[in-house]
PDB file of C-alpha atoms in Angstrom:
ATOM      1  CA  MET A   1      -0.027  -0.054  -0.004  1.00 41.00           C
ATOM      2  CA  ARG A   2       2.805   2.384   0.891  1.00 41.00           C
ATOM      3  CA  ALA A   3       4.306   1.742  -2.650  1.00 42.00           C
ATOM      4  CA  LEU A   4       0.959   2.616  -4.264  1.00 37.00           C
ATOM      5  CA  LYS A   5       0.645   5.797  -2.079  1.00 43.00           C
ATOM      6  CA  ASN A   6       4.260   6.765  -3.266  1.00 47.00           C
ATOM      7  CA  LEU A   7       3.455   6.251  -6.861  1.00 43.00           C
ATOM      8  CA  ALA A   8       0.289   8.378  -6.452  1.00 43.00           C
ATOM      9  CA  THR A   9       2.307  11.027  -4.701  1.00 45.00           C
ATOM     10  CA  VAL A  10       4.930  11.134  -7.459  1.00 48.00           C
ATOM     11  CA  ALA A  11       2.193  11.497 -10.138  1.00 46.00           C
ATOM     12  CA  GLY A  12       0.432  14.131  -8.310  1.00 46.00           C
ATOM     13  CA  MET A  13       3.663  16.109  -7.523  1.00 48.00           C
ATOM     14  CA  ALA A  14       4.893  15.664 -11.077  1.00 48.00           C
ATOM     15  CA  MET A  15       1.728  17.429 -12.264  1.00 45.00           C
ATOM     16  CA  ALA A  16       2.262  20.142  -9.872  1.00 46.00           C
ATOM     17  CA  ILE A  17       5.689  21.035 -11.187  1.00 51.00           C
ATOM     18  CA  ALA A  18       4.256  23.037 -13.909  1.00 46.00           C
ATOM     19  CA  MET A  19       2.214  25.134 -11.291  1.00 44.00           C
ATOM     20  CA  VAL A  20       5.265  25.809  -9.106  1.00 52.00           C
ATOM     21  CA  PRO A  21       7.370  28.639 -10.190  1.00 53.00           C
ATOM     22  CA  ALA A  22      11.042  27.417 -10.550  1.00 56.00           C
ATOM     23  CA  THR A  23      12.282  30.658  -9.091  1.00 52.00           C
ATOM     24  CA  PRO A  24      10.080  32.216  -6.272  1.00 55.00           C
ATOM     25  CA  ALA A  25       9.606  35.984  -6.358  1.00 45.00           C
ATOM     26  CA  LEU A  26      12.758  36.899  -4.405  1.00 47.00           C
ATOM     27  CA  ALA A  27      14.648  40.089  -4.453  1.00 41.00           C
ATOM     28  CA  ASP A  28      18.519  40.063  -4.787  1.00 47.00           C
ATOM     29  CA  ASP A  29      20.191  37.857  -2.310  1.00 47.00           C
ATOM     30  CA  HIS A  30      21.065  40.318   0.387  1.00 47.00           C
ATOM     31  CA  GLU A  31      21.943  39.325   3.972  1.00 50.00           C
ATOM     32  CA  GLY A  32      19.085  39.951   6.390  1.00 49.00           C
ATOM     33  CA  MET A  33      16.271  39.762   3.838  1.00 60.00           C
ATOM     34  CA  ALA A  34      13.162  38.083   5.100  1.00 73.00           C
ATOM     35  CA  MET A  35      13.127  34.433   4.001  1.00 86.00           C
ATOM     36  CA  GLU A  36      10.272  33.239   1.765  1.00 92.00           C
ATOM     37  CA  ARG A  37       8.263  30.707   3.618  1.00 94.00           C
ATOM     38  CA  ILE A  38       5.614  28.081   2.995  1.00 95.00           C
ATOM     39  CA  GLY A  39       3.552  27.779   6.118  1.00 93.00           C
ATOM     40  CA  ASP A  40       6.030  27.277   8.942  1.00 93.00           C
ATOM     41  CA  HIS A  41       8.878  26.246   6.740  1.00 95.00           C
ATOM     42  CA  PRO A  42      11.413  27.837   4.387  1.00 97.00           C
ATOM     43  CA  ASN A  43      10.377  27.787   0.669  1.00 97.00           C
ATOM     44  CA  LEU A  44      12.874  25.368  -1.033  1.00 98.00           C
ATOM     45  CA  ASN A  45      10.979  25.365  -4.329  1.00 97.00           C
ATOM     46  CA  GLY A  46      13.268  25.983  -7.354  1.00 98.00           C
ATOM     47  CA  VAL A  47      15.830  24.672  -9.687  1.00 98.00           C
ATOM     48  CA  TRP A  48      19.126  24.025  -7.991  1.00 98.00           C
ATOM     49  CA  GLN A  49      22.657  23.062  -9.012  1.00 98.00           C
ATOM     50  CA  VAL A  50      26.227  22.710  -7.529  1.00 98.00           C
ATOM     51  CA  MET A  51      29.239  24.557  -8.714  1.00 98.00           C
ATOM     52  CA  ASN A  52      31.969  22.007  -7.925  1.00 98.00           C
ATOM     53  CA  SER A  53      33.670  18.929  -9.312  1.00 98.00           C
ATOM     54  CA  ALA A  54      32.440  16.424  -6.696  1.00 98.00           C
ATOM     55  CA  ASN A  55      30.887  14.211  -9.294  1.00 98.00           C
ATOM     56  CA  TRP A  56      34.436  13.538 -10.765  1.00 98.00           C
ATOM     57  CA  ASN A  57      35.756  12.934  -7.249  1.00 98.00           C
ATOM     58  CA  VAL A  58      34.372  13.906  -3.829  1.00 98.00           C
ATOM     59  CA  GLU A  59      38.017  13.844  -2.369  1.00 98.00           C
ATOM     60  CA  PRO A  60      40.493  16.442  -3.212  1.00 98.00           C
ATOM     61  CA  HIS A  61      42.082  15.846  -6.534  1.00 98.00           C
ATOM     62  CA  SER A  62      44.311  17.405  -9.194  1.00 98.00           C
ATOM     63  CA  ALA A  63      43.330  17.848 -12.782  1.00 98.00           C
ATOM     64  CA  GLY A  64      44.054  14.779 -14.827  1.00 96.00           C
ATOM     65  CA  PRO A  65      43.693  13.098 -18.202  1.00 94.00           C
ATOM     66  CA  ASN A  66      40.767  11.027 -19.407  1.00 93.00           C
ATOM     67  CA  PRO A  67      40.799   7.914 -17.147  1.00 92.00           C
ATOM     68  CA  LEU A  68      40.330   5.570 -20.279  1.00 89.00           C
ATOM     69  CA  GLU A  69      43.589   4.591 -21.920  1.00 84.00           C
ATOM     70  CA  ALA A  70      42.495   5.691 -25.398  1.00 89.00           C
ATOM     71  CA  GLY A  71      40.511   8.740 -24.013  1.00 90.00           C
ATOM     72  CA  ASP A  72      43.132  11.406 -24.746  1.00 90.00           C
ATOM     73  CA  ARG A  73      43.596  10.263 -28.276  1.00 91.00           C
ATOM     74  CA  LEU A  74      39.869  10.258 -29.010  1.00 91.00           C
ATOM     75  CA  MET A  75      38.660  13.242 -27.062  1.00 93.00           C
ATOM     76  CA  GLY A  76      41.585  15.482 -26.234  1.00 94.00           C
ATOM     77  CA  ALA A  77      41.109  17.836 -23.418  1.00 95.00           C
ATOM     78  CA  ILE A  78      37.360  17.502 -23.592  1.00 94.00           C
ATOM     79  CA  GLY A  79      37.541  14.188 -21.611  1.00 93.00           C
ATOM     80  CA  ALA A  80      40.021  15.522 -19.052  1.00 96.00           C
ATOM     81  CA  VAL A  81      39.207  15.680 -15.147  1.00 97.00           C
ATOM     82  CA  PRO A  82      38.953  19.128 -13.750  1.00 97.00           C
ATOM     83  CA  ALA A  83      40.668  19.791 -10.418  1.00 98.00           C
ATOM     84  CA  GLY A  84      38.685  20.079  -7.190  1.00 98.00           C
ATOM     85  CA  LEU A  85      39.262  20.936  -3.611  1.00 98.00           C
ATOM     86  CA  GLY A  86      36.949  18.010  -2.433  1.00 98.00           C
ATOM     87  CA  VAL A  87      33.802  18.137  -0.444  1.00 98.00           C
ATOM     88  CA  VAL A  88      34.726  15.457   2.154  1.00 98.00           C
ATOM     89  CA  GLU A  89      35.324  16.836   5.641  1.00 98.00           C
ATOM     90  CA  GLY A  90      38.878  15.921   6.573  1.00 98.00           C
ATOM     91  CA  GLY A  91      39.689  15.212   2.851  1.00 98.00           C
ATOM     92  CA  ALA A  92      39.500  11.424   2.803  1.00 98.00           C
ATOM     93  CA  ILE A  93      36.745   8.762   3.072  1.00 98.00           C
ATOM     94  CA  PRO A  94      37.581   6.532   6.071  1.00 98.00           C
ATOM     95  CA  TYR A  95      37.382   3.219   4.192  1.00 98.00           C
ATOM     96  CA  ASN A  96      38.130  -0.044   6.294  1.00 98.00           C
ATOM     97  CA  ASP A  97      40.210  -2.967   5.150  1.00 97.00           C
ATOM     98  CA  ALA A  98      37.101  -4.838   3.965  1.00 95.00           C
ATOM     99  CA  ALA A  99      36.321  -2.139   1.412  1.00 98.00           C
ATOM    100  CA  GLN A 100      39.687  -2.024  -0.293  1.00 97.00           C
ATOM    101  CA  GLU A 101      38.941  -4.855  -2.787  1.00 97.00           C
ATOM    102  CA  ARG A 102      35.785  -3.397  -4.175  1.00 97.00           C
ATOM    103  CA  LEU A 103      37.258   0.034  -4.131  1.00 98.00           C
ATOM    104  CA  GLN A 104      40.245  -1.043  -6.342  1.00 97.00           C
ATOM    105  CA  TYR A 105      37.878  -2.895  -8.612  1.00 96.00           C
ATOM    106  CA  ASN A 106      35.927   0.242  -9.195  1.00 96.00           C
ATOM    107  CA  ARG A 107      38.970   2.356  -9.675  1.00 96.00           C
ATOM    108  CA  ASP A 108      40.440  -0.173 -12.060  1.00 95.00           C
ATOM    109  CA  ASN A 109      37.258   0.028 -14.237  1.00 94.00           C
ATOM    110  CA  VAL A 110      36.456   3.720 -14.425  1.00 94.00           C
ATOM    111  CA  ILE A 111      34.677   5.024 -16.436  1.00 91.00           C
ATOM    112  CA  ASN A 112      33.238   1.892 -18.085  1.00 90.00           C
ATOM    113  CA  TYR A 113      31.777   0.465 -14.873  1.00 94.00           C
ATOM    114  CA  ASP A 114      30.375   3.723 -13.473  1.00 96.00           C
ATOM    115  CA  PRO A 115      26.599   3.556 -13.232  1.00 96.00           C
ATOM    116  CA  GLU A 116      26.552   7.112 -14.727  1.00 97.00           C
ATOM    117  CA  ALA A 117      27.926   5.866 -17.922  1.00 95.00           C
ATOM    118  CA  ALA A 118      25.409   3.144 -18.285  1.00 95.00           C
ATOM    119  CA  CYS A 119      22.495   5.589 -17.481  1.00 97.00           C
ATOM    120  CA  TYR A 120      21.590   3.766 -14.224  1.00 97.00           C
ATOM    121  CA  LEU A 121      20.027   5.823 -11.463  1.00 97.00           C
ATOM    122  CA  PRO A 122      22.776   7.632  -9.502  1.00 98.00           C
ATOM    123  CA  GLY A 123      21.566   7.200  -5.946  1.00 98.00           C
ATOM    124  CA  ILE A 124      21.875   9.608  -3.033  1.00 98.00           C
ATOM    125  CA  PRO A 125      23.745  11.860  -2.453  1.00 98.00           C
ATOM    126  CA  ARG A 126      25.253  11.688  -5.910  1.00 98.00           C
ATOM    127  CA  ALA A 127      22.090  12.752  -7.661  1.00 98.00           C
ATOM    128  CA  THR A 128      22.517  16.131  -5.932  1.00 98.00           C
ATOM    129  CA  TYR A 129      25.934  17.050  -7.205  1.00 98.00           C
ATOM    130  CA  MET A 130      25.912  15.671 -10.730  1.00 98.00           C
ATOM    131  CA  PRO A 131      26.535  18.249 -13.511  1.00 97.00           C
ATOM    132  CA  HIS A 132      22.713  18.476 -14.091  1.00 98.00           C
ATOM    133  CA  PRO A 133      20.197  20.734 -12.241  1.00 98.00           C
ATOM    134  CA  PHE A 134      17.377  19.259 -10.173  1.00 98.00           C
ATOM    135  CA  GLN A 135      14.039  20.716  -9.062  1.00 98.00           C
ATOM    136  CA  ILE A 136      12.515  20.728  -5.506  1.00 98.00           C
ATOM    137  CA  VAL A 137       8.769  20.773  -5.462  1.00 98.00           C
ATOM    138  CA  GLN A 138       7.374  21.662  -1.905  1.00 97.00           C
ATOM    139  CA  GLY A 139       3.902  22.114  -0.797  1.00 93.00           C
ATOM    140  CA  ASP A 140       2.394  23.103   2.528  1.00 88.00           C
ATOM    141  CA  GLY A 141       2.888  20.342   5.100  1.00 76.00           C
ATOM    142  CA  ASP A 142       2.970  17.387   2.562  1.00 87.00           C
ATOM    143  CA  ASP A 143       5.724  15.142   1.193  1.00 96.00           C
ATOM    144  CA  ILE A 144       8.368  16.705  -0.962  1.00 98.00           C
ATOM    145  CA  LEU A 145       9.316  15.773  -4.434  1.00 98.00           C
ATOM    146  CA  MET A 146      12.887  16.117  -5.935  1.00 98.00           C
ATOM    147  CA  VAL A 147      13.201  15.700  -9.608  1.00 98.00           C
ATOM    148  CA  TYR A 148      16.522  15.236 -11.356  1.00 98.00           C
ATOM    149  CA  GLU A 149      17.369  16.187 -14.918  1.00 98.00           C
ATOM    150  CA  TYR A 150      19.667  13.155 -15.259  1.00 98.00           C
ATOM    151  CA  ALA A 151      17.822  10.004 -16.521  1.00 97.00           C
ATOM    152  CA  SER A 152      14.476  11.539 -15.304  1.00 95.00           C
ATOM    153  CA  ALA A 153      15.336  10.458 -11.815  1.00 97.00           C
ATOM    154  CA  ASN A 154      13.085  11.444  -8.964  1.00 97.00           C
ATOM    155  CA  ARG A 155      12.349  10.757  -5.283  1.00 98.00           C
ATOM    156  CA  VAL A 156       9.727  11.462  -2.783  1.00 98.00           C
ATOM    157  CA  ILE A 157      10.788  12.825   0.648  1.00 98.00           C
ATOM    158  CA  ASN A 158       8.245  11.023   2.952  1.00 97.00           C
ATOM    159  CA  ILE A 159       7.674  13.523   5.743  1.00 96.00           C
ATOM    160  CA  GLY A 160       7.290  11.563   8.945  1.00 95.00           C
ATOM    161  CA  GLU A 161       9.139   9.066  11.046  1.00 96.00           C
ATOM    162  CA  VAL A 162      11.919   7.114   9.481  1.00 97.00           C
ATOM    163  CA  GLY A 163      10.602   3.647   8.589  1.00 96.00           C
ATOM    164  CA  ILE A 164      11.865   0.244   7.341  1.00 96.00           C
ATOM    165  CA  PRO A 165      12.010   0.300   3.466  1.00 97.00           C
ATOM    166  CA  PRO A 166      10.201  -2.721   1.948  1.00 94.00           C
ATOM    167  CA  ILE A 167      12.935  -3.313  -0.678  1.00 96.00           C
ATOM    168  CA  ASP A 168      16.229  -1.973  -1.859  1.00 97.00           C
ATOM    169  CA  THR A 169      16.291   0.268  -4.846  1.00 97.00           C
ATOM    170  CA  TRP A 170      18.560   2.401  -6.928  1.00 97.00           C
ATOM    171  CA  MET A 171      17.507   5.566  -5.141  1.00 98.00           C
ATOM    172  CA  GLY A 172      16.672   4.092  -1.793  1.00 98.00           C
ATOM    173  CA  THR A 173      13.798   5.316   0.312  1.00 98.00           C
ATOM    174  CA  SER A 174      13.962   8.817   1.745  1.00 98.00           C
ATOM    175  CA  TYR A 175      12.166  10.100   4.942  1.00 98.00           C
ATOM    176  CA  GLY A 176      12.232  13.757   6.009  1.00 98.00           C
ATOM    177  CA  GLU A 177      11.637  15.949   8.970  1.00 97.00           C
ATOM    178  CA  TRP A 178      12.129  19.512   9.684  1.00 97.00           C
ATOM    179  CA  ASP A 179      14.664  20.517  12.355  1.00 98.00           C
ATOM    180  CA  GLY A 180      13.835  24.257  12.871  1.00 97.00           C
ATOM    181  CA  ASP A 181      14.450  25.644   9.391  1.00 97.00           C
ATOM    182  CA  THR A 182      16.467  22.725   8.174  1.00 98.00           C
ATOM    183  CA  LEU A 183      15.088  19.930   6.088  1.00 98.00           C
ATOM    184  CA  VAL A 184      16.682  16.698   7.332  1.00 98.00           C
ATOM    185  CA  VAL A 185      16.366  13.677   4.967  1.00 98.00           C
ATOM    186  CA  THR A 186      17.287  10.121   5.918  1.00 98.00           C
ATOM    187  CA  THR A 187      17.787   7.668   3.007  1.00 98.00           C
ATOM    188  CA  LEU A 188      18.010   3.988   3.436  1.00 98.00           C
ATOM    189  CA  ALA A 189      18.150   0.775   1.282  1.00 98.00           C
ATOM    190  CA  GLN A 190      20.166   1.805  -1.691  1.00 98.00           C
ATOM    191  CA  GLY A 191      20.812  -1.431  -3.401  1.00 95.00           C
ATOM    192  CA  PRO A 192      20.923  -1.753  -7.253  1.00 95.00           C
ATOM    193  CA  GLY A 193      21.069  -5.511  -6.920  1.00 94.00           C
ATOM    194  CA  LEU A 194      22.553  -7.443  -9.943  1.00 94.00           C
ATOM    195  CA  VAL A 195      23.919  -5.023 -12.536  1.00 93.00           C
ATOM    196  CA  LYS A 196      24.761  -5.622 -16.255  1.00 90.00           C
ATOM    197  CA  LEU A 197      28.233  -4.199 -17.125  1.00 89.00           C
ATOM    198  CA  PRO A 198      29.702  -3.883 -20.549  1.00 88.00           C
ATOM    199  CA  ALA A 199      30.184  -7.229 -22.503  1.00 76.00           C
ATOM    200  CA  GLY A 200      27.409  -8.721 -20.409  1.00 83.00           C
ATOM    201  CA  GLU A 201      29.146  -9.278 -17.138  1.00 86.00           C
ATOM    202  CA  MET A 202      26.747  -9.288 -14.101  1.00 91.00           C
ATOM    203  CA  VAL A 203      27.932  -8.028 -10.827  1.00 91.00           C
ATOM    204  CA  GLN A 204      26.385  -7.111  -7.419  1.00 92.00           C
ATOM    205  CA  GLY A 205      25.937  -3.426  -7.778  1.00 94.00           C
ATOM    206  CA  VAL A 206      26.850  -0.670  -5.309  1.00 96.00           C
ATOM    207  CA  THR A 207      26.001   3.017  -5.288  1.00 98.00           C
ATOM    208  CA  TRP A 208      28.934   4.950  -6.681  1.00 98.00           C
ATOM    209  CA  LEU A 209      29.538   8.450  -5.187  1.00 98.00           C
ATOM    210  CA  ASP A 210      31.644   9.837  -8.132  1.00 98.00           C
ATOM    211  CA  ARG A 211      33.430   9.015 -11.198  1.00 98.00           C
ATOM    212  CA  ALA A 212      36.548   7.983  -9.261  1.00 98.00           C
ATOM    213  CA  GLY A 213      34.918   4.832  -7.848  1.00 98.00           C
ATOM    214  CA  ASN A 214      34.112   5.965  -4.331  1.00 98.00           C
ATOM    215  CA  TYR A 215      31.007   4.084  -3.197  1.00 98.00           C
ATOM    216  CA  LEU A 216      28.565   3.019  -0.470  1.00 98.00           C
ATOM    217  CA  THR A 217      26.461  -0.173  -0.052  1.00 98.00           C
ATOM    218  CA  SER A 218      22.874  -1.132   0.745  1.00 97.00           C
ATOM    219  CA  ASN A 219      23.822  -0.950   4.533  1.00 97.00           C
ATOM    220  CA  ALA A 220      24.351   2.766   4.288  1.00 98.00           C
ATOM    221  CA  THR A 221      22.367   5.494   6.121  1.00 98.00           C
ATOM    222  CA  VAL A 222      22.652   8.786   4.265  1.00 98.00           C
ATOM    223  CA  THR A 223      21.468  11.837   6.164  1.00 98.00           C
ATOM    224  CA  GLU A 224      21.157  15.107   4.312  1.00 99.00           C
ATOM    225  CA  ARG A 225      20.520  18.551   5.725  1.00 99.00           C
ATOM    226  CA  PHE A 226      19.194  21.245   3.503  1.00 98.00           C
ATOM    227  CA  THR A 227      19.459  24.756   5.178  1.00 98.00           C
ATOM    228  CA  LEU A 228      18.231  27.751   3.135  1.00 98.00           C
ATOM    229  CA  ARG A 229      20.372  30.899   3.611  1.00 97.00           C
ATOM    230  CA  GLU A 230      18.893  34.205   4.152  1.00 93.00           C
ATOM    231  CA  GLY A 231      17.908  35.623   0.846  1.00 92.00           C
ATOM    232  CA  GLY A 232      16.767  32.426  -0.510  1.00 95.00           C
ATOM    233  CA  ASN A 233      19.113  31.685  -3.392  1.00 97.00           C
ATOM    234  CA  HIS A 234      21.690  29.381  -1.659  1.00 98.00           C
ATOM    235  CA  ILE A 235      21.190  26.125   0.366  1.00 98.00           C
ATOM    236  CA  ASP A 236      23.953  24.799   2.703  1.00 98.00           C
ATOM    237  CA  TYR A 237      23.926  21.088   1.769  1.00 99.00           C
ATOM    238  CA  HIS A 238      25.417  18.800   4.607  1.00 99.00           C
ATOM    239  CA  VAL A 239      25.642  15.036   4.139  1.00 99.00           C
ATOM    240  CA  THR A 240      26.578  12.395   6.779  1.00 99.00           C
ATOM    241  CA  ILE A 241      27.100   8.750   5.590  1.00 98.00           C
ATOM    242  CA  GLU A 242      27.238   5.862   7.946  1.00 98.00           C
ATOM    243  CA  ASP A 243      28.070   2.334   6.637  1.00 98.00           C
ATOM    244  CA  PRO A 244      29.930   0.146   9.269  1.00 97.00           C
ATOM    245  CA  SER A 245      30.456  -2.551   6.560  1.00 97.00           C
ATOM    246  CA  ILE A 246      33.018  -0.437   4.547  1.00 98.00           C
ATOM    247  CA  TYR A 247      33.761   2.602   6.713  1.00 98.00           C
ATOM    248  CA  GLU A 248      35.821   2.898   9.769  1.00 98.00           C
ATOM    249  CA  GLN A 249      33.529   5.726  11.038  1.00 98.00           C
ATOM    250  CA  PRO A 250      30.737   7.971   9.802  1.00 98.00           C
ATOM    251  CA  TRP A 251      32.041  10.690   7.541  1.00 98.00           C
ATOM    252  CA  GLU A 252      30.539  14.060   6.164  1.00 98.00           C
ATOM    253  CA  MET A 253      30.414  16.138   2.965  1.00 98.00           C
ATOM    254  CA  ASP A 254      29.655  19.914   2.791  1.00 98.00           C
ATOM    255  CA  MET A 255      28.782  22.010  -0.391  1.00 98.00           C
ATOM    256  CA  VAL A 256      26.494  24.872  -1.564  1.00 98.00           C
ATOM    257  CA  LEU A 257      23.568  24.529  -3.757  1.00 98.00           C
ATOM    258  CA  TYR A 258      22.792  27.541  -6.076  1.00 98.00           C
ATOM    259  CA  ARG A 259      19.315  28.523  -7.303  1.00 98.00           C
ATOM    260  CA  HIS A 260      18.894  29.123 -10.934  1.00 98.00           C
ATOM    261  CA  VAL A 261      17.451  32.647 -10.999  1.00 97.00           C
ATOM    262  CA  GLU A 262      16.801  33.016 -14.753  1.00 97.00           C
ATOM    263  CA  ASP A 263      13.227  33.801 -15.654  1.00 96.00           C
ATOM    264  CA  ASP A 264      13.034  30.567 -17.693  1.00 97.00           C
ATOM    265  CA  ALA A 265      14.778  28.368 -15.186  1.00 97.00           C
ATOM    266  CA  GLN A 266      13.656  24.757 -15.524  1.00 97.00           C
ATOM    267  CA  ILE A 267      14.969  21.232 -15.920  1.00 97.00           C
ATOM    268  CA  LEU A 268      15.125  19.809 -19.306  1.00 97.00           C
ATOM    269  CA  GLU A 269      15.244  16.105 -20.515  1.00 96.00           C
ATOM    270  CA  PHE A 270      18.448  14.064 -20.273  1.00 97.00           C
ATOM    271  CA  LYS A 271      16.982  10.651 -21.019  1.00 95.00           C
ATOM    272  CA  CYS A 272      20.436   8.960 -21.456  1.00 97.00           C
ATOM    273  CA  VAL A 273      19.488   5.288 -22.204  1.00 95.00           C
ATOM    274  CA  PRO A 274      20.208   5.650 -26.009  1.00 94.00           C
ATOM    275  CA  PHE A 275      23.759   7.242 -25.143  1.00 95.00           C
ATOM    276  CA  SER A 276      24.636   4.175 -23.139  1.00 94.00           C
ATOM    277  CA  GLU A 277      23.634   1.407 -25.624  1.00 91.00           C
ATOM    278  CA  ARG A 278      26.995   1.011 -27.325  1.00 90.00           C
ATOM    279  CA  LEU A 279      28.789   0.822 -24.024  1.00 90.00           C
ATOM    280  CA  LEU A 280      26.341  -1.918 -22.674  1.00 90.00           C
ATOM    281  CA  TYR A 281      25.589  -3.786 -25.849  1.00 87.00           C
ATOM    282  CA  GLY A 282      28.479  -2.950 -28.184  1.00 81.00           C
ATOM    283  CA  ASP A 283      29.497  -6.684 -28.263  1.00 75.00           C
ATOM    284  CA  LEU A 284      26.013  -7.558 -29.714  1.00 76.00           C
ATOM    285  CA  ILE A 285      25.780  -4.713 -32.298  1.00 72.00           C
ATOM    286  CA  ALA A 286      27.082  -5.322 -35.883  1.00 60.00           C
ATOM    287  CA  GLU A 287      29.451  -2.683 -36.992  1.00 58.00           C
TER     288      GLU A 287
END
């Protein structure tokens, strides 16, 4: 029944997107300006996007060549990796010894085995900091919808107590509550299951955090905090990730989300399945 309720909620909220302005009527982002609110809570409605290189690597990293051996020859600087200061507090993810084999496997196979390359759903928190915008659709006292440009992904933030998800899914199940003016979202049960890789190999999937192969498992608890700054055009985005199966301790990320303030701000379509077919099924396609 909960699954049916969520499907109905997604459908209803998706229809509401066209009726919710992507950019609320806000003046310039000045410190001390009154915050736009919906009922008792800050108005998070809008189209948001990061301005960092976390999707390439959440840890600090230098600029580098295309990770694929033939990438530089085929793409030149277009496929190069931009430098980044990182978004992980303390700089490094505290992997334990048990995580090292899978971590090395991921790193040995970037970009080919990255779920993003195959147009699989990105999971949380990666969906937030991919190089695509996303839209928050918020009503008064109801569940919240987040819609992502990448692969038409979406998730419902179920406002209420954290429950036990009935099944593992690519995007997990998200529960939300308000801590003062901060939206706190807990996401559980991110488990892709068996995943098809190029040339037909099937492996037990994990949620990648970036193109560098950093990852979490279905045991992870991801806690996001969305805090709207005064002025309304920036969100302080804080993430805590707990996964005792692969991390020595919980760890955290911080970044800023920027509101698109153009009059025509909107998310467009990036249905990437056709773009991934040669990667996944190239061995079956006659040249």
